[in-house]
Amino acid sequence: MTAAPTVSQEGPLALICGGGSLPLAVADFVAKRGRKVLLFPLRGFANPADFSGRAPEWVGLGQFGKFYGAAQVSGCRDVVLIGSMVRPSLRQIWPDLRTVMAMPRIIAAFRGGDDHLLSGVGRLLEEYGFRLVGAHEVAPEILVPEGTLGRFAPPEREDIAVGLDYLRATGRFDVGQAVVVAKRHVLAVEAIEGTDEMLARVMQLRANGRIRAPAGAGVLVKAPKPGQDRRFDLPSIGPQTVEGAGRAGLAGIAVIAGSTIMAQPEQLVQAADRAKIFVVGVPAEPSR
Amino acid sequence: MTAAPTVSQEGPLALICGGGSLPLAVADFVAKRGRKVLLFPLRGFANPADFSGRAPEWVGLGQFGKFYGAAQVSGCRDVVLIGSMVRPSLRQIWPDLRTVMAMPRIIAAFRGGDDHLLSGVGRLLEEYGFRLVGAHEVAPEILVPEGTLGRFAPPEREDIAVGLDYLRATGRFDVGQAVVVAKRHVLAVEAIEGTDEMLARVMQLRANGRIRAPAGAGVLVKAPKPGQDRRFDLPSIGPQTVEGAGRAGLAGIAVIAGSTIMAQPEQLVQAADRAKIFVVGVPAEPSR
């Protein structure tokens, strides 16, 4: 996965945008390659202010018909789903006619975990003739490369190895993709609360004297689940991840090179240098 | 483990007491059998009010010499370590002379996880001629039996099976012993924060609409780590666990029969019936 991927370039691209700044970064990288991008920000997830002057086509989570019509008319075949999507409650779904037809499949998709939901949406798109592609396939600039980002390097690799080992052991459960490890001890495991909230918990545990490892020790380790569909669910890090790790008193962050998305790479590196923490992309199969 | 265990009865028993009501319950069960009990509440963990009128010998975590002297004089050979011991910071340790001699081993014990800490203390006690026994060996009344406690029975077993499976997969990591599972989806994993705090997190995630499963679904599953030393680190549940599970909107609690300690059994059952949640002891090797 760390070799330069082939960049998909066929026809205009439909970008369904969740929250955060990553969707727009992807849009800009794709546009820079000369490919036309249609923006479909998701109501309730994307921030309207970010899309001013970009001619977005806002869609609700259940408005598959609206998306379908606009994407078809523009000749889009490739679709990217990108951005943060905190699990919606069923109340947030406002179905239109075409969605109602597809409803049993959507409801089935909502029953399982995140992977289940997203792969359900992916299958639905494909049944309607679209091709779901990963954001990193159209904008490989967003992938964390192998090696150290920023000025600081990992002081030792053992905590990283323990974290990767834990994530491998739990990969078959549809659960979080991150752990915090310090001095070979797992301090926190992410499930549905998300990485930022897990880091806030570690900060709190440290403030309460519940963490014995000194500040400046410990690593946030993130990895994709084995076998997860990389087209829409790669782990990601951004400046706020770095800041959260800094506040939690960690030494740094380790992610899988070529399989992790970085939102705002420049700000991420700046934040890491400012917080004096390392950010490293490790090979998918670490040599032990 | 669910067969009636042999009850150790040799000489007076030294009970080193952490926090919570469990140490006194154990003391009372042991005393009811006619065995003499010496109480060593741990300063900073046990609540002084609980020990009034019981002639306790208060000890600090580092005062091994004081404990050693008192236990020796009384002819104690068996020692039980029981009660909640939130990980101490090094500042809480006030070492005496004998402890300073044993210090390198204590410091080594503190470096790893909880198991490591406790087995280090266990080894130290044994080097000084004591025999560390489990609270359940001297007071089997505190073990959760197989089957349902209280009025409510588990509505379905799948979430329990997923939880047990997850805990088996992560048993070799020195990490928490509990997960929350709803509709086969792992919602939260306990690491060092403890069960009560994990349940509070689930309550919060539900309040924020981040949990799709309806209230009244989902199970807290607790299990001992495979290979952990059952003499001092069996999982435990009490009325506050039941109340936390109720507030988190769970259907119930599943633990391993014969390998889980229940603090205040009567209050636990009352709390379960009041919160309309089930508490079940499942066999160590569930038939699937």
PDB file of N, CA and C in Angstrom, chain B residues 123-174:
ATOM      1  N   ARG B 123       4.292 -12.319  45.431  1.00  0.00           N
ATOM      2  CA  ARG B 123       5.608 -12.978  45.525  1.00  0.00           C
ATOM      3  C   ARG B 123       6.363 -12.509  46.769  1.00  0.00           C
ATOM      4  N   LEU B 124       6.264 -11.199  47.026  1.00  0.00           N
ATOM      5  CA  LEU B 124       6.944 -10.633  48.190  1.00  0.00           C
ATOM      6  C   LEU B 124       6.429 -11.276  49.477  1.00  0.00           C
ATOM      7  N   LEU B 125       5.096 -11.374  49.597  1.00  0.00           N
ATOM      8  CA  LEU B 125       4.498 -11.980  50.787  1.00  0.00           C
ATOM      9  C   LEU B 125       4.986 -13.411  50.945  1.00  0.00           C
ATOM     10  N   GLU B 126       5.069 -14.110  49.828  1.00  0.00           N
ATOM     11  CA  GLU B 126       5.459 -15.522  49.910  1.00  0.00           C
ATOM     12  C   GLU B 126       6.929 -15.670  50.291  1.00  0.00           C
ATOM     13  N   GLU B 127       7.738 -14.736  49.842  1.00  0.00           N
ATOM     14  CA  GLU B 127       9.149 -14.780  50.240  1.00  0.00           C
ATOM     15  C   GLU B 127       9.301 -14.622  51.750  1.00  0.00           C
ATOM     16  N   TYR B 128       8.370 -13.899  52.357  1.00  0.00           N
ATOM     17  CA  TYR B 128       8.429 -13.702  53.802  1.00  0.00           C
ATOM     18  C   TYR B 128       7.631 -14.761  54.551  1.00  0.00           C
ATOM     19  N   GLY B 129       7.275 -15.830  53.891  1.00  0.00           N
ATOM     20  CA  GLY B 129       6.685 -16.982  54.572  1.00  0.00           C
ATOM     21  C   GLY B 129       5.165 -16.991  54.641  1.00  0.00           C
ATOM     22  N   PHE B 130       4.519 -15.977  54.055  1.00  0.00           N
ATOM     23  CA  PHE B 130       3.059 -15.984  54.053  1.00  0.00           C
ATOM     24  C   PHE B 130       2.542 -16.808  52.876  1.00  0.00           C
ATOM     25  N   ARG B 131       1.254 -17.132  52.952  1.00  0.00           N
ATOM     26  CA  ARG B 131       0.615 -17.811  51.839  1.00  0.00           C
ATOM     27  C   ARG B 131      -0.529 -16.922  51.369  1.00  0.00           C
ATOM     28  N   LEU B 132      -0.434 -16.458  50.137  1.00  0.00           N
ATOM     29  CA  LEU B 132      -1.483 -15.581  49.622  1.00  0.00           C
ATOM     30  C   LEU B 132      -2.638 -16.443  49.137  1.00  0.00           C
ATOM     31  N   VAL B 133      -3.827 -16.224  49.697  1.00  0.00           N
ATOM     32  CA  VAL B 133      -4.995 -16.993  49.245  1.00  0.00           C
ATOM     33  C   VAL B 133      -6.044 -16.024  48.706  1.00  0.00           C
ATOM     34  N   GLY B 134      -6.934 -16.540  47.875  1.00  0.00           N
ATOM     35  CA  GLY B 134      -7.993 -15.708  47.315  1.00  0.00           C
ATOM     36  C   GLY B 134      -9.117 -15.532  48.317  1.00  0.00           C
ATOM     37  N   ALA B 135      -9.763 -14.363  48.286  1.00  0.00           N
ATOM     38  CA  ALA B 135     -10.890 -14.116  49.190  1.00  0.00           C
ATOM     39  C   ALA B 135     -11.969 -15.177  48.986  1.00  0.00           C
ATOM     40  N   HIS B 136     -12.151 -15.612  47.738  1.00  0.00           N
ATOM     41  CA  HIS B 136     -13.197 -16.612  47.464  1.00  0.00           C
ATOM     42  C   HIS B 136     -12.822 -17.991  48.029  1.00  0.00           C
ATOM     43  N   GLU B 137     -11.533 -18.204  48.331  1.00  0.00           N
ATOM     44  CA  GLU B 137     -11.138 -19.485  48.925  1.00  0.00           C
ATOM     45  C   GLU B 137     -11.495 -19.550  50.398  1.00  0.00           C
ATOM     46  N   VAL B 138     -11.516 -18.391  51.068  1.00  0.00           N
ATOM     47  CA  VAL B 138     -11.877 -18.377  52.490  1.00  0.00           C
ATOM     48  C   VAL B 138     -13.346 -18.023  52.692  1.00  0.00           C
ATOM     49  N   ALA B 139     -13.984 -17.446  51.657  1.00  0.00           N
ATOM     50  CA  ALA B 139     -15.392 -17.042  51.766  1.00  0.00           C
ATOM     51  C   ALA B 139     -16.085 -17.260  50.425  1.00  0.00           C
ATOM     52  N   PRO B 140     -16.343 -18.539  50.084  1.00  0.00           N
ATOM     53  CA  PRO B 140     -16.937 -18.831  48.762  1.00  0.00           C
ATOM     54  C   PRO B 140     -18.306 -18.183  48.559  1.00  0.00           C
ATOM     55  N   GLU B 141     -18.914 -17.682  49.632  1.00  0.00           N
ATOM     56  CA  GLU B 141     -20.219 -17.007  49.507  1.00  0.00           C
ATOM     57  C   GLU B 141     -20.160 -15.794  48.589  1.00  0.00           C
ATOM     58  N   ILE B 142     -18.963 -15.254  48.379  1.00  0.00           N
ATOM     59  CA  ILE B 142     -18.877 -14.019  47.597  1.00  0.00           C
ATOM     60  C   ILE B 142     -18.829 -14.279  46.087  1.00  0.00           C
ATOM     61  N   LEU B 143     -18.805 -15.553  45.667  1.00  0.00           N
ATOM     62  CA  LEU B 143     -18.741 -15.833  44.230  1.00  0.00           C
ATOM     63  C   LEU B 143     -20.130 -15.840  43.590  1.00  0.00           C
ATOM     64  N   VAL B 144     -20.235 -15.286  42.413  1.00  0.00           N
ATOM     65  CA  VAL B 144     -21.494 -15.322  41.668  1.00  0.00           C
ATOM     66  C   VAL B 144     -21.755 -16.769  41.237  1.00  0.00           C
ATOM     67  N   PRO B 145     -22.941 -17.305  41.553  1.00  0.00           N
ATOM     68  CA  PRO B 145     -23.254 -18.679  41.132  1.00  0.00           C
ATOM     69  C   PRO B 145     -23.722 -18.707  39.670  1.00  0.00           C
ATOM     70  N   GLU B 146     -23.839 -19.904  39.104  1.00  0.00           N
ATOM     71  CA  GLU B 146     -24.356 -20.018  37.749  1.00  0.00           C
ATOM     72  C   GLU B 146     -25.858 -19.737  37.747  1.00  0.00           C
ATOM     73  N   GLY B 147     -26.306 -19.068  36.704  1.00  0.00           N
ATOM     74  CA  GLY B 147     -27.728 -18.787  36.569  1.00  0.00           C
ATOM     75  C   GLY B 147     -28.064 -17.343  36.874  1.00  0.00           C
ATOM     76  N   THR B 148     -29.359 -17.069  36.884  1.00  0.00           N
ATOM     77  CA  THR B 148     -29.842 -15.707  37.011  1.00  0.00           C
ATOM     78  C   THR B 148     -29.959 -15.289  38.472  1.00  0.00           C
ATOM     79  N   LEU B 149     -29.490 -14.102  38.785  1.00  0.00           N
ATOM     80  CA  LEU B 149     -29.704 -13.504  40.098  1.00  0.00           C
ATOM     81  C   LEU B 149     -30.850 -12.514  39.940  1.00  0.00           C
ATOM     82  N   GLY B 150     -31.778 -12.532  40.847  1.00  0.00           N
ATOM     83  CA  GLY B 150     -32.866 -11.563  40.746  1.00  0.00           C
ATOM     84  C   GLY B 150     -33.964 -12.039  39.812  1.00  0.00           C
ATOM     85  N   ARG B 151     -34.873 -11.133  39.467  1.00  0.00           N
ATOM     86  CA  ARG B 151     -36.110 -11.502  38.796  1.00  0.00           C
ATOM     87  C   ARG B 151     -36.007 -11.552  37.277  1.00  0.00           C
ATOM     88  N   PHE B 152     -34.981 -10.914  36.716  1.00  0.00           N
ATOM     89  CA  PHE B 152     -34.950 -10.791  35.264  1.00  0.00           C
ATOM     90  C   PHE B 152     -33.920 -11.739  34.649  1.00  0.00           C
ATOM     91  N   ALA B 153     -34.277 -12.316  33.513  1.00  0.00           N
ATOM     92  CA  ALA B 153     -33.396 -13.265  32.823  1.00  0.00           C
ATOM     93  C   ALA B 153     -32.897 -12.639  31.522  1.00  0.00           C
ATOM     94  N   PRO B 154     -31.730 -13.063  31.035  1.00  0.00           N
ATOM     95  CA  PRO B 154     -31.197 -12.483  29.796  1.00  0.00           C
ATOM     96  C   PRO B 154     -32.157 -12.713  28.637  1.00  0.00           C
ATOM     97  N   PRO B 155     -32.531 -11.650  27.902  1.00  0.00           N
ATOM     98  CA  PRO B 155     -33.470 -11.803  26.795  1.00  0.00           C
ATOM     99  C   PRO B 155     -32.836 -12.564  25.635  1.00  0.00           C
ATOM    100  N   GLU B 156     -31.543 -12.357  25.414  1.00  0.00           N
ATOM    101  CA  GLU B 156     -30.889 -13.130  24.358  1.00  0.00           C
ATOM    102  C   GLU B 156     -29.401 -13.209  24.675  1.00  0.00           C
ATOM    103  N   ARG B 157     -28.769 -14.204  24.119  1.00  0.00           N
ATOM    104  CA  ARG B 157     -27.425 -14.550  24.562  1.00  0.00           C
ATOM    105  C   ARG B 157     -26.333 -14.076  23.617  1.00  0.00           C
ATOM    106  N   GLU B 158     -26.705 -13.533  22.475  1.00  0.00           N
ATOM    107  CA  GLU B 158     -25.691 -13.224  21.456  1.00  0.00           C
ATOM    108  C   GLU B 158     -24.711 -12.153  21.910  1.00  0.00           C
ATOM    109  N   ASP B 159     -25.234 -11.090  22.536  1.00  0.00           N
ATOM    110  CA  ASP B 159     -24.338 -10.026  23.000  1.00  0.00           C
ATOM    111  C   ASP B 159     -23.353 -10.566  24.038  1.00  0.00           C
ATOM    112  N   ILE B 160     -23.831 -11.464  24.864  1.00  0.00           N
ATOM    113  CA  ILE B 160     -22.960 -12.064  25.874  1.00  0.00           C
ATOM    114  C   ILE B 160     -21.837 -12.839  25.197  1.00  0.00           C
ATOM    115  N   ALA B 161     -22.201 -13.610  24.162  1.00  0.00           N
ATOM    116  CA  ALA B 161     -21.192 -14.404  23.455  1.00  0.00           C
ATOM    117  C   ALA B 161     -20.150 -13.506  22.788  1.00  0.00           C
ATOM    118  N   VAL B 162     -20.593 -12.400  22.176  1.00  0.00           N
ATOM    119  CA  VAL B 162     -19.645 -11.471  21.530  1.00  0.00           C
ATOM    120  C   VAL B 162     -18.709 -10.877  22.579  1.00  0.00           C
ATOM    121  N   GLY B 163     -19.265 -10.483  23.715  1.00  0.00           N
ATOM    122  CA  GLY B 163     -18.440  -9.900  24.774  1.00  0.00           C
ATOM    123  C   GLY B 163     -17.398 -10.882  25.297  1.00  0.00           C
ATOM    124  N   LEU B 164     -17.822 -12.117  25.546  1.00  0.00           N
ATOM    125  CA  LEU B 164     -16.877 -13.124  26.050  1.00  0.00           C
ATOM    126  C   LEU B 164     -15.784 -13.386  25.021  1.00  0.00           C
ATOM    127  N   ASP B 165     -16.192 -13.405  23.756  1.00  0.00           N
ATOM    128  CA  ASP B 165     -15.242 -13.630  22.668  1.00  0.00           C
ATOM    129  C   ASP B 165     -14.198 -12.510  22.629  1.00  0.00           C
ATOM    130  N   TYR B 166     -14.664 -11.271  22.755  1.00  0.00           N
ATOM    131  CA  TYR B 166     -13.740 -10.128  22.748  1.00  0.00           C
ATOM    132  C   TYR B 166     -12.761 -10.225  23.923  1.00  0.00           C
ATOM    133  N   LEU B 167     -13.285 -10.534  25.096  1.00  0.00           N
ATOM    134  CA  LEU B 167     -12.419 -10.588  26.275  1.00  0.00           C
ATOM    135  C   LEU B 167     -11.403 -11.727  26.169  1.00  0.00           C
ATOM    136  N   ARG B 168     -11.810 -12.829  25.535  1.00  0.00           N
ATOM    137  CA  ARG B 168     -10.849 -13.910  25.302  1.00  0.00           C
ATOM    138  C   ARG B 168      -9.741 -13.447  24.358  1.00  0.00           C
ATOM    139  N   ALA B 169     -10.124 -12.708  23.310  1.00  0.00           N
ATOM    140  CA  ALA B 169      -9.144 -12.277  22.308  1.00  0.00           C
ATOM    141  C   ALA B 169      -8.115 -11.299  22.882  1.00  0.00           C
ATOM    142  N   THR B 170      -8.511 -10.555  23.924  1.00  0.00           N
ATOM    143  CA  THR B 170      -7.604  -9.549  24.474  1.00  0.00           C
ATOM    144  C   THR B 170      -7.036  -9.953  25.830  1.00  0.00           C
ATOM    145  N   GLY B 171      -7.307 -11.179  26.233  1.00  0.00           N
ATOM    146  CA  GLY B 171      -6.896 -11.626  27.557  1.00  0.00           C
ATOM    147  C   GLY B 171      -5.399 -11.558  27.775  1.00  0.00           C
ATOM    148  N   ARG B 172      -4.621 -11.764  26.709  1.00  0.00           N
ATOM    149  CA  ARG B 172      -3.166 -11.783  26.898  1.00  0.00           C
ATOM    150  C   ARG B 172      -2.587 -10.387  27.078  1.00  0.00           C
ATOM    151  N   PHE B 173      -3.392  -9.347  26.859  1.00  0.00           N
ATOM    152  CA  PHE B 173      -2.942  -7.990  27.164  1.00  0.00           C
ATOM    153  C   PHE B 173      -3.377  -7.674  28.592  1.00  0.00           C
ATOM    154  N   ASP B 174      -2.544  -6.988  29.316  1.00  0.00           N
ATOM    155  CA  ASP B 174      -2.882  -6.682  30.703  1.00  0.00           C
ATOM    156  C   ASP B 174      -3.776  -5.450  30.724  1.00  0.00           C
TER     157      ASP B 174
END
